[in-house]
Coordinates of C-alpha atoms in Angstrom, one line a residue:
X1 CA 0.0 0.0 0.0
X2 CA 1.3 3.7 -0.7
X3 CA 2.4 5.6 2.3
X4 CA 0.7 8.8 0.7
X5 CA -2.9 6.2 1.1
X6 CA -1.3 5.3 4.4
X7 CA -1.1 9.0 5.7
X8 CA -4.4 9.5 4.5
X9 CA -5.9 6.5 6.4
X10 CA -3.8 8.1 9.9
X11 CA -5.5 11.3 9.0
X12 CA -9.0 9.7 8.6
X13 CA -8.1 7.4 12.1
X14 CA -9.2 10.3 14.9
X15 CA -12.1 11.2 12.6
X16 CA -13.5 7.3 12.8
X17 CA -12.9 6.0 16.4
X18 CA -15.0 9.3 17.4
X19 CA -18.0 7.2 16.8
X20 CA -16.4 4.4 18.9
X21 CA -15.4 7.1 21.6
X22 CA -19.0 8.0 21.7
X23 CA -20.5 4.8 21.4
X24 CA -18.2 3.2 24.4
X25 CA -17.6 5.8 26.9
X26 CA -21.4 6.6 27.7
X27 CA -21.4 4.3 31.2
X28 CA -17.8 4.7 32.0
X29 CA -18.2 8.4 31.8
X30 CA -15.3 9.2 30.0
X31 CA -15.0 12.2 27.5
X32 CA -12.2 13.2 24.9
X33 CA -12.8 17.0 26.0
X34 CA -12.8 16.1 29.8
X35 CA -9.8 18.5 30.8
X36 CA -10.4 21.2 28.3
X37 CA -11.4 23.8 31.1
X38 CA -9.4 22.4 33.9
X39 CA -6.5 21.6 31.7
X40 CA -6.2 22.7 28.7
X41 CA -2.6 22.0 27.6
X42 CA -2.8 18.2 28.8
X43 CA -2.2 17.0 25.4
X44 CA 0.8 19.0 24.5
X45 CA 2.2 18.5 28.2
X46 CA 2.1 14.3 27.5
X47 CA 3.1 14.8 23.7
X48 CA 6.4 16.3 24.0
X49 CA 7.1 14.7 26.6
X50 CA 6.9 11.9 25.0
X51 CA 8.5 13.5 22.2
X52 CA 11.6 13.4 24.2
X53 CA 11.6 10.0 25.8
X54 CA 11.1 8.0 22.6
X55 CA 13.9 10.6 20.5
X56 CA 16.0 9.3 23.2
X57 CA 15.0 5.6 23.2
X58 CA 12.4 4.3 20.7
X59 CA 11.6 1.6 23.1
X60 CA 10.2 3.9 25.4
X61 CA 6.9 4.0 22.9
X62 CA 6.1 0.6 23.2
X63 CA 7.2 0.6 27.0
X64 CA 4.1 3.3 27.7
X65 CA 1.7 0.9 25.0
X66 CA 2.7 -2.4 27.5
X67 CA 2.5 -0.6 30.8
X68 CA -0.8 1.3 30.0
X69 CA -2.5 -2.2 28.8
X70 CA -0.6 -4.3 32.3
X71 CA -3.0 -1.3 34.5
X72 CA -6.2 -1.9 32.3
X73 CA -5.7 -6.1 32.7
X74 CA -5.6 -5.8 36.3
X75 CA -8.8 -3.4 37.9
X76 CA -9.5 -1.4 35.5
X77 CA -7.9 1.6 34.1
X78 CA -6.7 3.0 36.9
X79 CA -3.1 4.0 37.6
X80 CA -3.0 0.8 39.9
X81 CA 0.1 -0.6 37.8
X82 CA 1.9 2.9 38.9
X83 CA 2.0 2.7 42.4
X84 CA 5.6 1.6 44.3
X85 CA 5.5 -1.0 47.5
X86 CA 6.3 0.1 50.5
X87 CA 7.2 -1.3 54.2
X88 CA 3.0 -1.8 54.6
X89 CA 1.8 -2.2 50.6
X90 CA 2.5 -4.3 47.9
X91 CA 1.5 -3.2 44.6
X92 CA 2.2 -4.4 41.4
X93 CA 5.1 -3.6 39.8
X94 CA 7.0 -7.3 41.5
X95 CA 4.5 -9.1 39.7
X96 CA 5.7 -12.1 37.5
X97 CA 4.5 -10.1 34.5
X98 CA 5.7 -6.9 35.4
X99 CA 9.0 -7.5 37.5
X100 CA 12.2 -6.6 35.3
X101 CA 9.9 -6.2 32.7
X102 CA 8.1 -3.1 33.1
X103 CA 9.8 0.3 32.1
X104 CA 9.1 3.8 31.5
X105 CA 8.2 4.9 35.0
X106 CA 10.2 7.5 34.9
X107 CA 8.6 9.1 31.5
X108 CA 5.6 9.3 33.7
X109 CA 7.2 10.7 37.1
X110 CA 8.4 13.4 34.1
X111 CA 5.5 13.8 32.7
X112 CA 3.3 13.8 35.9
X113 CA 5.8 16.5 37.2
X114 CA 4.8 18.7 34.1
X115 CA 1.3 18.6 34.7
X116 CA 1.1 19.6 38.0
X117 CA 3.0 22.9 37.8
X118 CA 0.3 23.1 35.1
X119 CA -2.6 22.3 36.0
X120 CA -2.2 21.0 39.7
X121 CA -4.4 17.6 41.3
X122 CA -6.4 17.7 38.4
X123 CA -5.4 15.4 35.8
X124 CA -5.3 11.5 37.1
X125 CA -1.9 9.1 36.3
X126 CA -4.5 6.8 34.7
X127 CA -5.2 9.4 31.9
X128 CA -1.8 10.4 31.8
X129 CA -0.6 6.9 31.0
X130 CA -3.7 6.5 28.4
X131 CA -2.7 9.5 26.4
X132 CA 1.6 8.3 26.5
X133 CA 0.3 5.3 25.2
X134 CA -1.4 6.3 22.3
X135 CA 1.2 8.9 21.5
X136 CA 4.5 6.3 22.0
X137 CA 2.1 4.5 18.9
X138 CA 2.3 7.7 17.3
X139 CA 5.5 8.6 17.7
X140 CA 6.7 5.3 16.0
X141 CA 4.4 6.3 13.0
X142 CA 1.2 4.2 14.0
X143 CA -2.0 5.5 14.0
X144 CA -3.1 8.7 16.6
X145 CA -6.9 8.4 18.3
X146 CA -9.0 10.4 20.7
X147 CA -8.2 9.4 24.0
X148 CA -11.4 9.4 26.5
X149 CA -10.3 10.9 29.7
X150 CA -11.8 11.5 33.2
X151 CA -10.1 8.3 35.0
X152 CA -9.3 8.7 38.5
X153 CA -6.5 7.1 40.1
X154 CA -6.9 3.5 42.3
X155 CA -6.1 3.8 46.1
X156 CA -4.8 0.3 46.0
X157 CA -3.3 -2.6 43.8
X158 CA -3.3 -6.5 43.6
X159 CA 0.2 -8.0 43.3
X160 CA -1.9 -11.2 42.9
X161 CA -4.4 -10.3 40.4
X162 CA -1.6 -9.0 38.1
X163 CA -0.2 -12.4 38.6
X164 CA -3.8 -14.1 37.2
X165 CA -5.3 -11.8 34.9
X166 CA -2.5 -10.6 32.2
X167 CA -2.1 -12.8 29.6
X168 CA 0.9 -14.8 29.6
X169 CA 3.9 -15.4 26.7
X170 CA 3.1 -19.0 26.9
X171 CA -0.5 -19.1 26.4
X172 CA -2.1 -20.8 23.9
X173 CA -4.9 -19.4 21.5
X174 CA -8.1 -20.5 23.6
X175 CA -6.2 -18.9 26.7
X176 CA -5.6 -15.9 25.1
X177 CA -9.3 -15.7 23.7
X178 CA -10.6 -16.4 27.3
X179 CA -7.6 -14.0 29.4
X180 CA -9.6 -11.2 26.8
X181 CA -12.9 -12.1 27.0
X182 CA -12.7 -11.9 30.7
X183 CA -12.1 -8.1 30.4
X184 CA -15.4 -7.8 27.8
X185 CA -13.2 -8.0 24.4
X186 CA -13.4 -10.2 21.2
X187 CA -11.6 -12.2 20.2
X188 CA -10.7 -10.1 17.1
X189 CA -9.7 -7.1 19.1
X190 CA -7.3 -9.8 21.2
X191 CA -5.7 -10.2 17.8
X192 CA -5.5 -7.0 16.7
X193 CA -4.1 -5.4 20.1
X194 CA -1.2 -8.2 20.0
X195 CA -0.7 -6.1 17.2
X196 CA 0.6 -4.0 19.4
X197 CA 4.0 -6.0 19.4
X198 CA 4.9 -4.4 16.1
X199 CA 7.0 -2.4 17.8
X200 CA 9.1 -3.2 21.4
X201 CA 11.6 -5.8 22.3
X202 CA 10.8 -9.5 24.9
X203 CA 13.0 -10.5 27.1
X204 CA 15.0 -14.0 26.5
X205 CA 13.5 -15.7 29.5
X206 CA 10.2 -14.9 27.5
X207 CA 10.8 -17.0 24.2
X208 CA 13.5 -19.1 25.0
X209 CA 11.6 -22.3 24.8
X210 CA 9.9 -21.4 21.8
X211 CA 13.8 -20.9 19.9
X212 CA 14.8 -23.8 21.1
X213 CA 11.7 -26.6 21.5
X214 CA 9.1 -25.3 19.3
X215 CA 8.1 -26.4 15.6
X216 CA 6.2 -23.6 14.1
X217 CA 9.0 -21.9 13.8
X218 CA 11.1 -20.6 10.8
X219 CA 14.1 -22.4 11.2
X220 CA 16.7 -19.2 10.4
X221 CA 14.9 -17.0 12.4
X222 CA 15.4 -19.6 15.2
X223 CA 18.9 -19.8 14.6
X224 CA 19.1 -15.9 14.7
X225 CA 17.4 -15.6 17.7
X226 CA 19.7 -18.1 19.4
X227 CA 22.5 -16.3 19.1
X228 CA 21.7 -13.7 21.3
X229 CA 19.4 -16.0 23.7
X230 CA 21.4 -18.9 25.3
X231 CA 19.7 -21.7 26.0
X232 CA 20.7 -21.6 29.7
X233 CA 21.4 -18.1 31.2
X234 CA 21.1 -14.1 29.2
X235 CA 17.3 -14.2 30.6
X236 CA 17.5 -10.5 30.2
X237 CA 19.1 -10.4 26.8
X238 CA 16.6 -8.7 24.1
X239 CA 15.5 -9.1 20.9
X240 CA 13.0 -7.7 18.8
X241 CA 8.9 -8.8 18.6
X242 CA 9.7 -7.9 14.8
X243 CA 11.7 -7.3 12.1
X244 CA 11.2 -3.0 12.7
X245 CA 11.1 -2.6 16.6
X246 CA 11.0 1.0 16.0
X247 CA 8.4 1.6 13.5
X248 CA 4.1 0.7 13.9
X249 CA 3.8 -1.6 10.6
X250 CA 2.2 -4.7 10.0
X251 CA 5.6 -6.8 10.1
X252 CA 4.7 -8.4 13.4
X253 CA 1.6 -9.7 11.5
X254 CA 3.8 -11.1 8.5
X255 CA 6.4 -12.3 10.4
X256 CA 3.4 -14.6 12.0
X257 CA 2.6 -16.1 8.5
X258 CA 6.5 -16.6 8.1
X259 CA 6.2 -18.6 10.9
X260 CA 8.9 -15.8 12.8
X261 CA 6.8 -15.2 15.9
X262 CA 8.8 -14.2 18.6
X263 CA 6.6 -15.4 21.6
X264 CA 4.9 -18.4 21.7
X265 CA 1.5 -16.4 22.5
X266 CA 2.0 -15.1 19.2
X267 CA 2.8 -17.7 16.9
X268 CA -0.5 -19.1 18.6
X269 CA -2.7 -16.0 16.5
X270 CA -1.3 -17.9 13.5
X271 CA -1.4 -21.8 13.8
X272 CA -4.2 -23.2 12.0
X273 CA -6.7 -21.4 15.1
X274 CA -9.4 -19.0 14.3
X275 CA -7.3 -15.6 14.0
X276 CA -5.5 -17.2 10.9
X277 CA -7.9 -15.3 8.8
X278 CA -7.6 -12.1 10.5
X279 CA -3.6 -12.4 10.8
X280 CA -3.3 -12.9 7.0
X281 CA -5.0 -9.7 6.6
X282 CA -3.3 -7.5 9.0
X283 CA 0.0 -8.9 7.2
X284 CA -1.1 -7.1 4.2
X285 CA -3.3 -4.0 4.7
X286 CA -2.6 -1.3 7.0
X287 CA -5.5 0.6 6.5
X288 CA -7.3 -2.1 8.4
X289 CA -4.9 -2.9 11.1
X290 CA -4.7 0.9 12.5
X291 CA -8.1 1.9 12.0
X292 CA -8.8 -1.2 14.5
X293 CA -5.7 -1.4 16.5
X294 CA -7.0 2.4 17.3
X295 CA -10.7 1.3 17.8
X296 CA -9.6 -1.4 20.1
X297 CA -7.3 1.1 22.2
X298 CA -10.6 2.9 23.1
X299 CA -12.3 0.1 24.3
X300 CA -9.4 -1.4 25.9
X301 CA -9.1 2.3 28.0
X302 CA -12.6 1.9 28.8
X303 CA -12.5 -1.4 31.2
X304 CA -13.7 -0.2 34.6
X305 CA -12.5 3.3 34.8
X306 CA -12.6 5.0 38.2
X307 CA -14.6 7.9 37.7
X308 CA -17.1 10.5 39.3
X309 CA -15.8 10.4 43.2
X310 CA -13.8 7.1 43.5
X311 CA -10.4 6.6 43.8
X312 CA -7.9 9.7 44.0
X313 CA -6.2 12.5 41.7
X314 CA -2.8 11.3 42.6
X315 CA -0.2 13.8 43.3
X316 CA 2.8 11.8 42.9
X317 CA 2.2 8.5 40.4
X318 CA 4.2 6.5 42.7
X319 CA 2.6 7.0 46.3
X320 CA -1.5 7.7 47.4
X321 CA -2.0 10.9 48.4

């Protein structure tokens, strides 16, 4: 596909999902305009921001994409994922998922900062990390969306529900499906949101068994892979979920045809399952995969929000009030 009928599409994006903003926000109680009398400048305050962060590490884009879906998995949208433990609180950040896994705190603490000499306790970490997310996609070219805002921020966190509710790398298709439909979406937008690994990098301890054990797998790229993942020890060593780590495409999608998943959870969207379909056309029209990669954002920003008079307007990302 062109990239002049590709810039078009990414113009045409925010237009679309305003009918989905509309359509999925009304009992949440969210609103794209929610801060535009309290705090006007919010979006420019998170954009360059995240301007800098990703000019200075690319990764940093996808880091703000993972961390803002690891809060909505576990309680809702709701800045839960943020908070630090201390001496009499455990929160999530040591959980299996998330434990030298999760980065990019900092970026928020920065952009968090920024906001409250603008705009002081007014504008939730939730929202804040909703609106880095979309624009680290952004940034790395991919598709831009009205965010809904108006979260408020949780007053507590649950090391163990992170533990049970996100997804793991080792799941196969129908717990995938189910880990998704527990948190009201489809199958499709499962698919299409593991998208999302078009651009970031996984940890060895993540896919080592599937370089080393696995079938389904293009025998070169396993070979690459190995090189930089030992099959004993290097558990932090990194590679790429795709052949452009750095740029929101569709090669995570035809890497899965080629059989060059990095994870086994994504090799399992194209194995002879019921996303084959779907994975065969994200692998060859854009236009498709970020007009609902965007639309699935919004809904996936919408699972039990904090709003009205619950929860907090935390102060410091890190600590409750």
């Amino acid at each position: 596909i062109s990239m002049a009928s590709y810039s078009a599409t990414k113009l045409l994006v925010t237009l679309f999902v305003t009918l989905s903003v509309l359509a999925s926000t009304g009992t949440a109680q969210l609103a794209a305009n929610f801060y535009a009398t309290s705090c006007p400048n919010i979006q420019a305050l998170v954009r360059g921001a995240m301007r800098e962060a990703v000019n200075r590490q690319p990764r940093l884009g996808a880091a703000m994409l993972r961390m803002h879906f690891h809060d909505c998995f576990v309680n809702g949208c709701d800045g839960s994922v943020l908070l630090d433990d201390t001496a009499s609180f455990t929160g999530e950040k040591n959980a299996r998922p998330n434990q030298n896994s999760l980065i990019g705190f900092d970026v928020i603490d920065t952009i968090k900062t920024r906001v409250e000499r603008a705009c002081n306790a007014t504008v939730s970490c939730a929202d804040i990390l909703a609106l880095a997310a979309r624009d680290g996609v952004a940034l790395l070219g991919g598709p831009s969306w009205q965010v809904p805002l108006g979260r408020r921020d949780a007053r507590t966190a649950s090391q163990s529900d992170a533990n049970n509710d996100l997804p793991s790398p080792f799941s196969d298709l129908p717990a995938l499906i189910a880990a998704f439909a527990a948190k009201g979406l489809t199958a499709a937008e499962m698919t299409v949101l593991s998208g999302g690994h078009t651009i970031g990098q996984a940890r060895c301890a993540g896919f080592r068994n599937r370089i080393y054990n696995e079938t389904n797998i293009n025998a070169n790229f396993a070979t690459t892979r190995r090189a930089t993942c030992p099959a004993t020890g290097g558990d932090n060593n990194l590679a790429p979920l795709d052949s452009s780590p750095n740029r929101f495409d569709t090669a995570y999608f035809s890497g899965l045809v080629g059989q060059r998943g990095l994870l086994h959870s994504d090799q399992q969207l194209f194995n002879g399952g019921s996303q084959d379909a779907l994975v065969r056309t994200y692998s060859t029209n854009v236009n498709t995969f970020v007009r609902d990669f965007a639309n699935a954002m919004i809904r996936m920003g919408n699972i039990s929000p904090l709003t009205g008079t619950n929860g907090e307007i935390r102060r410091n990302c890190r600590v409750l009030n």
